[in-house]
Coordinates of C-alpha atoms in Angstrom, one line a residue:
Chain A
X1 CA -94.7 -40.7 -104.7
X2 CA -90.5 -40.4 -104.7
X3 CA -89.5 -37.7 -106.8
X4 CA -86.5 -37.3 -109.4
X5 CA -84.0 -38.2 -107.6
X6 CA -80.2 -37.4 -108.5
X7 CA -76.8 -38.7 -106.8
X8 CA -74.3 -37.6 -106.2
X9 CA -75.7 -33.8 -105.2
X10 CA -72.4 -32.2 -105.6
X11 CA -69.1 -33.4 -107.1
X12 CA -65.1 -32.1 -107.1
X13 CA -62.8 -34.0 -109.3
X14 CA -59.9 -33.3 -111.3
X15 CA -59.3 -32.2 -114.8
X16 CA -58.6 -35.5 -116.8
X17 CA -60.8 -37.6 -114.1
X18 CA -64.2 -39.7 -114.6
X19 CA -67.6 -38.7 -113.4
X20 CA -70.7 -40.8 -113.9
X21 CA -74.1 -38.8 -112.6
X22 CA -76.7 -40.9 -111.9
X23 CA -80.6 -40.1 -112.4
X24 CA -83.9 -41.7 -110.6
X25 CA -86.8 -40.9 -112.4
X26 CA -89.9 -41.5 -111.3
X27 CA -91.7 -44.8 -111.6
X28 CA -93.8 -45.4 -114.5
X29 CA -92.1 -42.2 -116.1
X30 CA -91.1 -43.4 -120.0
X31 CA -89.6 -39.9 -120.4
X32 CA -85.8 -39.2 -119.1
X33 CA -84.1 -35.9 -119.7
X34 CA -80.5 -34.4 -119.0
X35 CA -80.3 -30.6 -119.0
X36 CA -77.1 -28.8 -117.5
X37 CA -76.5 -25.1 -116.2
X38 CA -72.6 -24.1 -116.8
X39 CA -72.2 -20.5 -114.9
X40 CA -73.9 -17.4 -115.9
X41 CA -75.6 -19.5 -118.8
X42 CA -79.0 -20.9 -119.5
X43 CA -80.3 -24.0 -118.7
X44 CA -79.4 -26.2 -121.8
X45 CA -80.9 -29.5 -123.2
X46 CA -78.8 -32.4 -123.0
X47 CA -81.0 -35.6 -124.2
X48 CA -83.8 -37.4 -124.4
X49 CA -84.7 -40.9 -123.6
X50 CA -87.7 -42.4 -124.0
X51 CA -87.6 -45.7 -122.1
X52 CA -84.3 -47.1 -123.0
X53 CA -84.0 -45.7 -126.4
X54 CA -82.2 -42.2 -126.7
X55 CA -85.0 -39.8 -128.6
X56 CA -82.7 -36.6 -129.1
X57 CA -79.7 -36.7 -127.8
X58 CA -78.5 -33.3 -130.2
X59 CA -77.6 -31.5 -127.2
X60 CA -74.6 -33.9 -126.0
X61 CA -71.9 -30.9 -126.5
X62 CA -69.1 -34.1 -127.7
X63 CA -67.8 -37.2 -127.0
X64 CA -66.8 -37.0 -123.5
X65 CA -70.7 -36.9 -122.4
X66 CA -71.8 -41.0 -122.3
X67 CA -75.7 -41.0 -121.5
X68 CA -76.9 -44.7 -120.8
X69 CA -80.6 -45.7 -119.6
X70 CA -80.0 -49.5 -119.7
X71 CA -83.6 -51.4 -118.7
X72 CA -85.6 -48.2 -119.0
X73 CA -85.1 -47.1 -115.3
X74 CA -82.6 -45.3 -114.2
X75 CA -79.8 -43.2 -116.1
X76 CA -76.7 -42.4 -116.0
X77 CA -74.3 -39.4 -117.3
X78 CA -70.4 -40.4 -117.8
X79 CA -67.9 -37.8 -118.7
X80 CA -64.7 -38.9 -119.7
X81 CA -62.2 -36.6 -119.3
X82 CA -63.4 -34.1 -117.4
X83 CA -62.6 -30.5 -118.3
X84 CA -62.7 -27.4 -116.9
X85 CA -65.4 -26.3 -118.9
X86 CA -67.8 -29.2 -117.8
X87 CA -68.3 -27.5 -114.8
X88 CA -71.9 -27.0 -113.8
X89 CA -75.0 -28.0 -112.3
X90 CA -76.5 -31.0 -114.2
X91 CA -80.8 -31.7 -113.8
X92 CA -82.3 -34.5 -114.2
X93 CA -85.5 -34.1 -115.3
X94 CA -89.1 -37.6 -116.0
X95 CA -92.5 -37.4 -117.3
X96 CA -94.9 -39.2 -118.3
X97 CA -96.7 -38.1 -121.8
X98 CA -100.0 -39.1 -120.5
X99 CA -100.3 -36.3 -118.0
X100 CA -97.2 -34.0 -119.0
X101 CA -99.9 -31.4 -119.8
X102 CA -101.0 -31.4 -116.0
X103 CA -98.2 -32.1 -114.3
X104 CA -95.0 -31.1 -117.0
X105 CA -91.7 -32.2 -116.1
X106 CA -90.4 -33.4 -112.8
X107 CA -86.9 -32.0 -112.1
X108 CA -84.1 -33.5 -109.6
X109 CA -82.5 -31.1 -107.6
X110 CA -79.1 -31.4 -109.9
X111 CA -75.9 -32.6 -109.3
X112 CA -73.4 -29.6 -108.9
X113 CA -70.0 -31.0 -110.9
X114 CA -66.8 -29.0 -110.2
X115 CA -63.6 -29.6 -112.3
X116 CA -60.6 -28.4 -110.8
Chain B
X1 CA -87.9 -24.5 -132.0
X2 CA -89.7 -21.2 -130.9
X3 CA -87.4 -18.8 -129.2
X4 CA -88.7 -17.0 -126.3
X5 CA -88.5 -13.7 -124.8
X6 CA -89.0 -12.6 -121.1
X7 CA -87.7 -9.5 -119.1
X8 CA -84.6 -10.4 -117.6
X9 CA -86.3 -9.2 -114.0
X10 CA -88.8 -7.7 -112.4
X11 CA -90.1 -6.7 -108.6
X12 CA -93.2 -6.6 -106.8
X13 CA -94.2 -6.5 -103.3
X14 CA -96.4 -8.8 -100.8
X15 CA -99.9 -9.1 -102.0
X16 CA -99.7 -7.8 -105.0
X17 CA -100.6 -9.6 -108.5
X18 CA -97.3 -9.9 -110.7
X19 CA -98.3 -10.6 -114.4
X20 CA -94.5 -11.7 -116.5
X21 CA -95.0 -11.7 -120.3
X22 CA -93.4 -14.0 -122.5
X23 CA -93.0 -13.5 -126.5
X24 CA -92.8 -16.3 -128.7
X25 CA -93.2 -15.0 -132.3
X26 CA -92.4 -18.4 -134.1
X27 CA -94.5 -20.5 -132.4
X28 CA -95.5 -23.0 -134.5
X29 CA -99.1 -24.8 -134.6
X30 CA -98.1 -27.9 -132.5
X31 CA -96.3 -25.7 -129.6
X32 CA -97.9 -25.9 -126.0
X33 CA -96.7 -22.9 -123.4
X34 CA -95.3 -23.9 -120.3
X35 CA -94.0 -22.0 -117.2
X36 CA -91.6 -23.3 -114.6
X37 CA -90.2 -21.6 -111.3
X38 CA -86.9 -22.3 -110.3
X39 CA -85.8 -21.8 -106.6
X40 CA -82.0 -21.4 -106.0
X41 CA -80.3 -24.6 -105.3
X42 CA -83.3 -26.8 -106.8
X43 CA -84.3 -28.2 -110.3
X44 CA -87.0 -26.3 -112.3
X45 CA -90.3 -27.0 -111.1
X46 CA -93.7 -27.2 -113.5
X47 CA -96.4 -24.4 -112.9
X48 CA -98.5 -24.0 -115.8
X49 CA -99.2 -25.0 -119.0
X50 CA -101.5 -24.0 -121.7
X51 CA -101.8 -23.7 -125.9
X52 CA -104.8 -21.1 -125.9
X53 CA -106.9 -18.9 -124.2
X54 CA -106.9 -19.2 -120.5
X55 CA -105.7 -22.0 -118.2
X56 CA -105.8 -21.3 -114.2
X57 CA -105.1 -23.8 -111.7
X58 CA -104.3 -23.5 -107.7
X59 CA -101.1 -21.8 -108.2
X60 CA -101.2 -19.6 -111.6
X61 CA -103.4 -18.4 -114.5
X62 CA -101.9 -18.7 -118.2
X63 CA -103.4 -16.0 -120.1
X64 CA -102.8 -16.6 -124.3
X65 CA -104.0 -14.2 -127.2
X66 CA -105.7 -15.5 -130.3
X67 CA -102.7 -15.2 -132.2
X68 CA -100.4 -17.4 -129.4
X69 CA -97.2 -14.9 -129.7
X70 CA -97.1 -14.2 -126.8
X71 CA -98.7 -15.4 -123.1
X72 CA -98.9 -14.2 -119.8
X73 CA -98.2 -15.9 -116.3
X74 CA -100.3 -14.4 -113.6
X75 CA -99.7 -14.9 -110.4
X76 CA -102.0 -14.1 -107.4
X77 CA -101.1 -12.2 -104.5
X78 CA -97.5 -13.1 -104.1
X79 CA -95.3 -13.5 -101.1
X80 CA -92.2 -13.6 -100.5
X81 CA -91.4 -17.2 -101.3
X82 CA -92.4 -16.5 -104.6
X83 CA -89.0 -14.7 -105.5
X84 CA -87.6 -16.7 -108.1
X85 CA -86.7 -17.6 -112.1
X86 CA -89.2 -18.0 -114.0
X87 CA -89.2 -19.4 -117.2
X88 CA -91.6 -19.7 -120.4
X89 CA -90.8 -22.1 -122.9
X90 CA -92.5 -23.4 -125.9
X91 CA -92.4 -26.6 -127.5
X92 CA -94.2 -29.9 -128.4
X93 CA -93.7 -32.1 -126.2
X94 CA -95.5 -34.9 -128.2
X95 CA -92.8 -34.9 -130.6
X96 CA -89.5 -34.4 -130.7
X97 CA -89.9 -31.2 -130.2
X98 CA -88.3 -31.1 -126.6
X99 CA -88.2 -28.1 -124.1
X100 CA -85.5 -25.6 -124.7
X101 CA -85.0 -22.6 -121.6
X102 CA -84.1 -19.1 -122.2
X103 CA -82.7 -16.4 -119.6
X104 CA -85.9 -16.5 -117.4
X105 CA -87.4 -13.7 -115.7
X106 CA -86.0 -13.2 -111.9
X107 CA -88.5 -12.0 -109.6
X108 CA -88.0 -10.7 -106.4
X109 CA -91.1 -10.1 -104.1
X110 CA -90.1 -7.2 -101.4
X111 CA -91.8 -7.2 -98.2

């Protein structure tokens, strides 16, 4: 089966500019999470979405992050302005809770987001 | 949520079993323990996963005490494409309880 698949796999924009990440999951997976990696930190917890409905989304760090998972598929991750500070690599990660204890999380490859 | 603890790194050679501890003092009753590997330049990916005793499956064993504060990752005769993070977190992922990482544990396997 397709993996997590995550587009695009590196951006560049400028400070003040609009990004919108997008996220595959994989079919049949009810579970959708955002993390992100900013340099030299940990990987952090973004949100949750469970179908279409956001489940946690306490990780959001403000109101420039938009998460949307309209229809239950795929997602997508707006930020709006870009600052520096939103720099990073951004995952992408689907399971399903049926088997999540065999087979955990699937994880996209990240988008890499640079704000100049 | 539980906060974990790992060594920040640790090195090993070709063949040889590595064995990376995580402590989890706070875990709470509903917790599960899972490991993921992280390559550079790719997402996390699952290894193991376990609440107690010991789980072993064709990549890993998951050793965990009676007491679950802490748990082992065991890996087999490593090579060198096993150099990488790896990370222990706890969490149930039932509830809303979703997966936090720490710092992870970087291993690098030397010829």
């Amino acid at each position: 089966e397709a993996g997590v698949t995550q587009f695009p796999s590196h951006s560049v924009i400028e400070k003040g500019q609009t990004v919108t990440l997008r996220c595959d999951p994989i079919s049949g997976h009810d579970n959708l999470y955002w993390y992100r990696r900013v340099m030299g930190k940990e990987i952090k917890f973004l949100l949750h979405f469970v179908k279409e409905s956001k489940q946690d989304e306490s990780g959001m760090p403000n109101n420039r992050f938009l998460a949307e998972r309209t229809g239950g598929t795929y997602s997508t991750l707006k930020v709006q302005p870009a600052e520096l500070e939103d720099s990073g690599v951004y995952f992408c990660a689907s399971s399903q809770l049926r088997n999540q204890a065999l087979y955990g999380y699937t994880f996209g490859s990240g988008t890499r987001l640079t704000v100049v | 949520l539980a906060k974990t603890t790992q060594p920040i790194s640790m090195d090993s050679y070709e063949g040889q079993e590595v064995n990376i501890t995580c402590s989890h003092n706070n875990i709470a009753t509903n917790d599960y323990i899972t490991w993921y590997q992280q390559f550079p330049s790719q997402g996390p990916r699952f290894i193991i996963q376990g609440y107690k005793t010991k789980v072993t499956n064709e990549v890993a064993s998951l050793f965990i005490p009676a007491d679950r504060k802490s748990s082992t990752l065991s890996l087999p005769r490593v090579s060198l494409s096993d150099t990488a993070v790896y990370y222990c977190l706890v969490g149930d992922y039932r509830g809303n309880n979703d997966m936090r990482f720490g710092a992870g544990t970087r291993l690098t396997v030397k010829p």
